[in-house]
Amino acid sequence: MRLILLGPPGAGKGTQAKILVDAFGIPQLSTGDILRNAIADQTTLGLEAKAIMDRGDLVSDSVVNGIVSERLDAEDCKPGFILDGFPRTIAQAEALDRMMAEKGIKLDAVIELKADADELVRRVIQRAKDSNRPDDNPDVIRKRLGVYESSTAPLVDYYGQQGLVKAVDGMMPVEEVTSAIRSALGS
Ligand code: AMP
């Protein structure tokens, strides 16, 4: 199973990815988590990415494409993977298509988690209380929602044209969202 979870910040991609990891026995590939680990480890990548992430902008396509390409080659991704937070631009989606073609693999589905903007702001502010993420604050979350609308939302059409998109209401309780994803996947 090779999946993409697509949706605005706070829509529940990370939460659902973690549940699906257990259900399907495949890893979650979160570019946000990889970048946050790089920041914590103070690597060159982390030092470059921190200011960009703190203000809610996107890290460059070439940096994240490189991270994902390397990660997809790892042994644990052979049975499949759940991409969470990648791709986020058309250029990233095109790069992913090329990477997968080179590796001789195909996507099974793109789950679009749909969510209401006011509820997203409320959720992310709530998450900020426990997460300690510098980009979970009202100003930055509004910025990230704007970036989602302009750069990432066009991916719904991109993957729609490939017949891969399955839309799920991300505003339902967590377990119901999981069931809706599983029934969309026929699993
Ligand atoms: P996330 O944890 O997915 O919400 O990502 C947190 C932040 O990491 C984003 O606001 C971006 O600054 C950066 N980031 C994560 N994934 C990507 C990506 N695919 N492309 C560019 N920037 C990303």
mmCIF file of N, CA and C and ligand atoms in Angstrom, residues 9-10 13 30-33 35-36 49 52-54 56-61 64 68 84-89 92 127 133 135-136 144, ligand 1:
data_model
loop_
_atom_site.group_PDB
_atom_site.id
_atom_site.type_symbol
_atom_site.label_atom_id
_atom_site.label_comp_id
_atom_site.label_asym_id
_atom_site.label_seq_id
_atom_site.Cartn_x
_atom_site.Cartn_y
_atom_site.Cartn_z
ATOM 1 N N PRO A 9 -2.731 21.911 7.402
ATOM 2 C CA PRO A 9 -2.189 21.682 8.750
ATOM 3 C C PRO A 9 -3.327 21.554 9.758
ATOM 4 N N GLY A 10 -3.250 20.541 10.607
ATOM 5 C CA GLY A 10 -4.278 20.357 11.630
ATOM 6 C C GLY A 10 -5.422 19.465 11.178
ATOM 7 N N LYS A 13 -3.552 14.575 9.508
ATOM 8 C CA LYS A 13 -2.702 13.681 8.707
ATOM 9 C C LYS A 13 -1.785 12.843 9.604
ATOM 10 N N SER A 30 7.049 11.293 7.274
ATOM 11 C CA SER A 30 6.633 12.677 7.505
ATOM 12 C C SER A 30 7.836 13.585 7.282
ATOM 13 N N THR A 31 7.780 14.387 6.211
ATOM 14 C CA THR A 31 8.908 15.305 5.970
ATOM 15 C C THR A 31 9.014 16.317 7.114
ATOM 16 N N GLY A 32 7.866 16.707 7.701
ATOM 17 C CA GLY A 32 7.905 17.631 8.842
ATOM 18 C C GLY A 32 8.671 17.015 10.009
ATOM 19 N N ASP A 33 8.396 15.728 10.322
ATOM 20 C CA ASP A 33 9.102 15.053 11.428
ATOM 21 C C ASP A 33 10.597 14.943 11.125
ATOM 22 N N LEU A 35 12.386 16.863 9.246
ATOM 23 C CA LEU A 35 12.993 18.201 9.379
ATOM 24 C C LEU A 35 13.110 18.610 10.849
ATOM 25 N N ARG A 36 12.080 18.310 11.655
ATOM 26 C CA ARG A 36 12.158 18.647 13.086
ATOM 27 C C ARG A 36 13.269 17.854 13.770
ATOM 28 N N ALA A 49 16.718 24.771 7.694
ATOM 29 C CA ALA A 49 15.254 24.669 7.639
ATOM 30 C C ALA A 49 14.554 25.444 8.755
ATOM 31 N N ILE A 52 12.843 28.919 8.179
ATOM 32 C CA ILE A 52 11.777 28.794 7.168
ATOM 33 C C ILE A 52 10.541 28.171 7.816
ATOM 34 N N MET A 53 10.763 27.110 8.592
ATOM 35 C CA MET A 53 9.634 26.422 9.227
ATOM 36 C C MET A 53 8.981 27.297 10.286
ATOM 37 N N ASP A 54 9.802 28.005 11.060
ATOM 38 C CA ASP A 54 9.249 28.839 12.133
ATOM 39 C C ASP A 54 8.322 29.915 11.590
ATOM 40 N N GLY A 56 6.542 29.507 8.843
ATOM 41 C CA GLY A 56 5.405 28.865 8.165
ATOM 42 C C GLY A 56 5.560 28.753 6.667
ATOM 43 N N ASP A 57 6.780 29.013 6.161
ATOM 44 C CA ASP A 57 7.020 28.862 4.719
ATOM 45 C C ASP A 57 7.426 27.426 4.412
ATOM 46 N N LEU A 58 7.538 27.136 3.115
ATOM 47 C CA LEU A 58 7.948 25.795 2.702
ATOM 48 C C LEU A 58 9.460 25.741 2.504
ATOM 49 N N VAL A 59 10.041 24.661 2.954
ATOM 50 C CA VAL A 59 11.448 24.353 2.690
ATOM 51 C C VAL A 59 11.545 24.056 1.183
ATOM 52 N N SER A 60 12.729 24.273 0.598
ATOM 53 C CA SER A 60 12.815 24.177 -0.869
ATOM 54 C C SER A 60 12.484 22.765 -1.366
ATOM 55 N N ASP A 61 11.927 22.749 -2.583
ATOM 56 C CA ASP A 61 11.554 21.468 -3.193
ATOM 57 C C ASP A 61 12.766 20.543 -3.276
ATOM 58 N N VAL A 64 13.490 18.806 0.167
ATOM 59 C CA VAL A 64 12.560 17.748 0.588
ATOM 60 C C VAL A 64 12.519 16.590 -0.418
ATOM 61 N N VAL A 68 13.053 12.627 0.621
ATOM 62 C CA VAL A 68 12.080 11.560 0.331
ATOM 63 C C VAL A 68 12.704 10.482 -0.558
ATOM 64 N N ASP A 84 3.190 11.654 4.594
ATOM 65 C CA ASP A 84 2.436 12.612 5.412
ATOM 66 C C ASP A 84 3.155 13.959 5.313
ATOM 67 N N GLY A 85 2.549 14.908 4.591
ATOM 68 C CA GLY A 85 3.182 16.230 4.465
ATOM 69 C C GLY A 85 4.085 16.347 3.249
ATOM 70 N N PHE A 86 4.074 15.380 2.388
ATOM 71 C CA PHE A 86 4.798 15.408 1.118
ATOM 72 C C PHE A 86 3.969 14.633 0.109
ATOM 73 N N PRO A 87 3.820 15.080 -1.126
ATOM 74 C CA PRO A 87 4.298 16.358 -1.664
ATOM 75 C C PRO A 87 3.425 17.532 -1.217
ATOM 76 N N ARG A 88 3.992 18.720 -1.298
ATOM 77 C CA ARG A 88 3.271 19.940 -0.909
ATOM 78 C C ARG A 88 3.226 20.957 -2.038
ATOM 79 N N THR A 89 3.871 20.654 -3.147
ATOM 80 C CA THR A 89 3.822 21.538 -4.324
ATOM 81 C C THR A 89 3.710 20.635 -5.557
ATOM 82 N N GLN A 92 6.984 19.114 -6.345
ATOM 83 C CA GLN A 92 7.299 17.930 -5.524
ATOM 84 C C GLN A 92 6.536 16.712 -6.043
ATOM 85 N N ARG A 127 -3.213 22.029 19.795
ATOM 86 C CA ARG A 127 -2.027 21.177 19.665
ATOM 87 C C ARG A 127 -0.790 21.900 20.189
ATOM 88 N N ARG A 133 5.704 23.127 19.390
ATOM 89 C CA ARG A 133 6.169 23.457 18.032
ATOM 90 C C ARG A 133 6.096 24.961 17.830
ATOM 91 N N ASP A 135 5.925 26.572 15.218
ATOM 92 C CA ASP A 135 5.052 26.995 14.120
ATOM 93 C C ASP A 135 3.578 26.727 14.417
ATOM 94 N N ASP A 136 3.240 26.272 15.641
ATOM 95 C CA ASP A 136 1.841 26.107 16.039
ATOM 96 C C ASP A 136 1.409 27.319 16.858
ATOM 97 N N ARG A 144 0.410 29.240 7.373
ATOM 98 C CA ARG A 144 0.534 27.887 6.817
ATOM 99 C C ARG A 144 -0.737 27.480 6.057
HETATM 100 P P1 AMP B 1 4.290 19.463 8.944
HETATM 101 O O1 AMP B 1 4.799 18.789 10.166
HETATM 102 O O2 AMP B 1 4.032 18.515 7.802
HETATM 103 O O3 AMP B 1 3.109 20.368 9.204
HETATM 104 O O4 AMP B 1 5.479 20.408 8.415
HETATM 105 C C1 AMP B 1 5.988 21.456 9.214
HETATM 106 C C2 AMP B 1 6.815 22.390 8.355
HETATM 107 O O5 AMP B 1 7.913 21.668 7.772
HETATM 108 C C3 AMP B 1 6.084 23.022 7.181
HETATM 109 O O6 AMP B 1 5.349 24.169 7.542
HETATM 110 C C4 AMP B 1 7.254 23.343 6.240
HETATM 111 O O7 AMP B 1 7.976 24.485 6.688
HETATM 112 C C5 AMP B 1 8.172 22.137 6.456
HETATM 113 N N1 AMP B 1 7.834 21.048 5.516
HETATM 114 C C6 AMP B 1 7.366 19.813 5.823
HETATM 115 N N2 AMP B 1 7.140 19.081 4.724
HETATM 116 C C7 AMP B 1 7.469 19.882 3.683
HETATM 117 C C8 AMP B 1 7.428 19.723 2.269
HETATM 118 N N3 AMP B 1 6.989 18.593 1.688
HETATM 119 N N4 AMP B 1 7.843 20.778 1.500
HETATM 120 C C9 AMP B 1 8.292 21.915 2.043
HETATM 121 N N5 AMP B 1 8.325 22.142 3.364
HETATM 122 C C10 AMP B 1 7.920 21.140 4.184
#
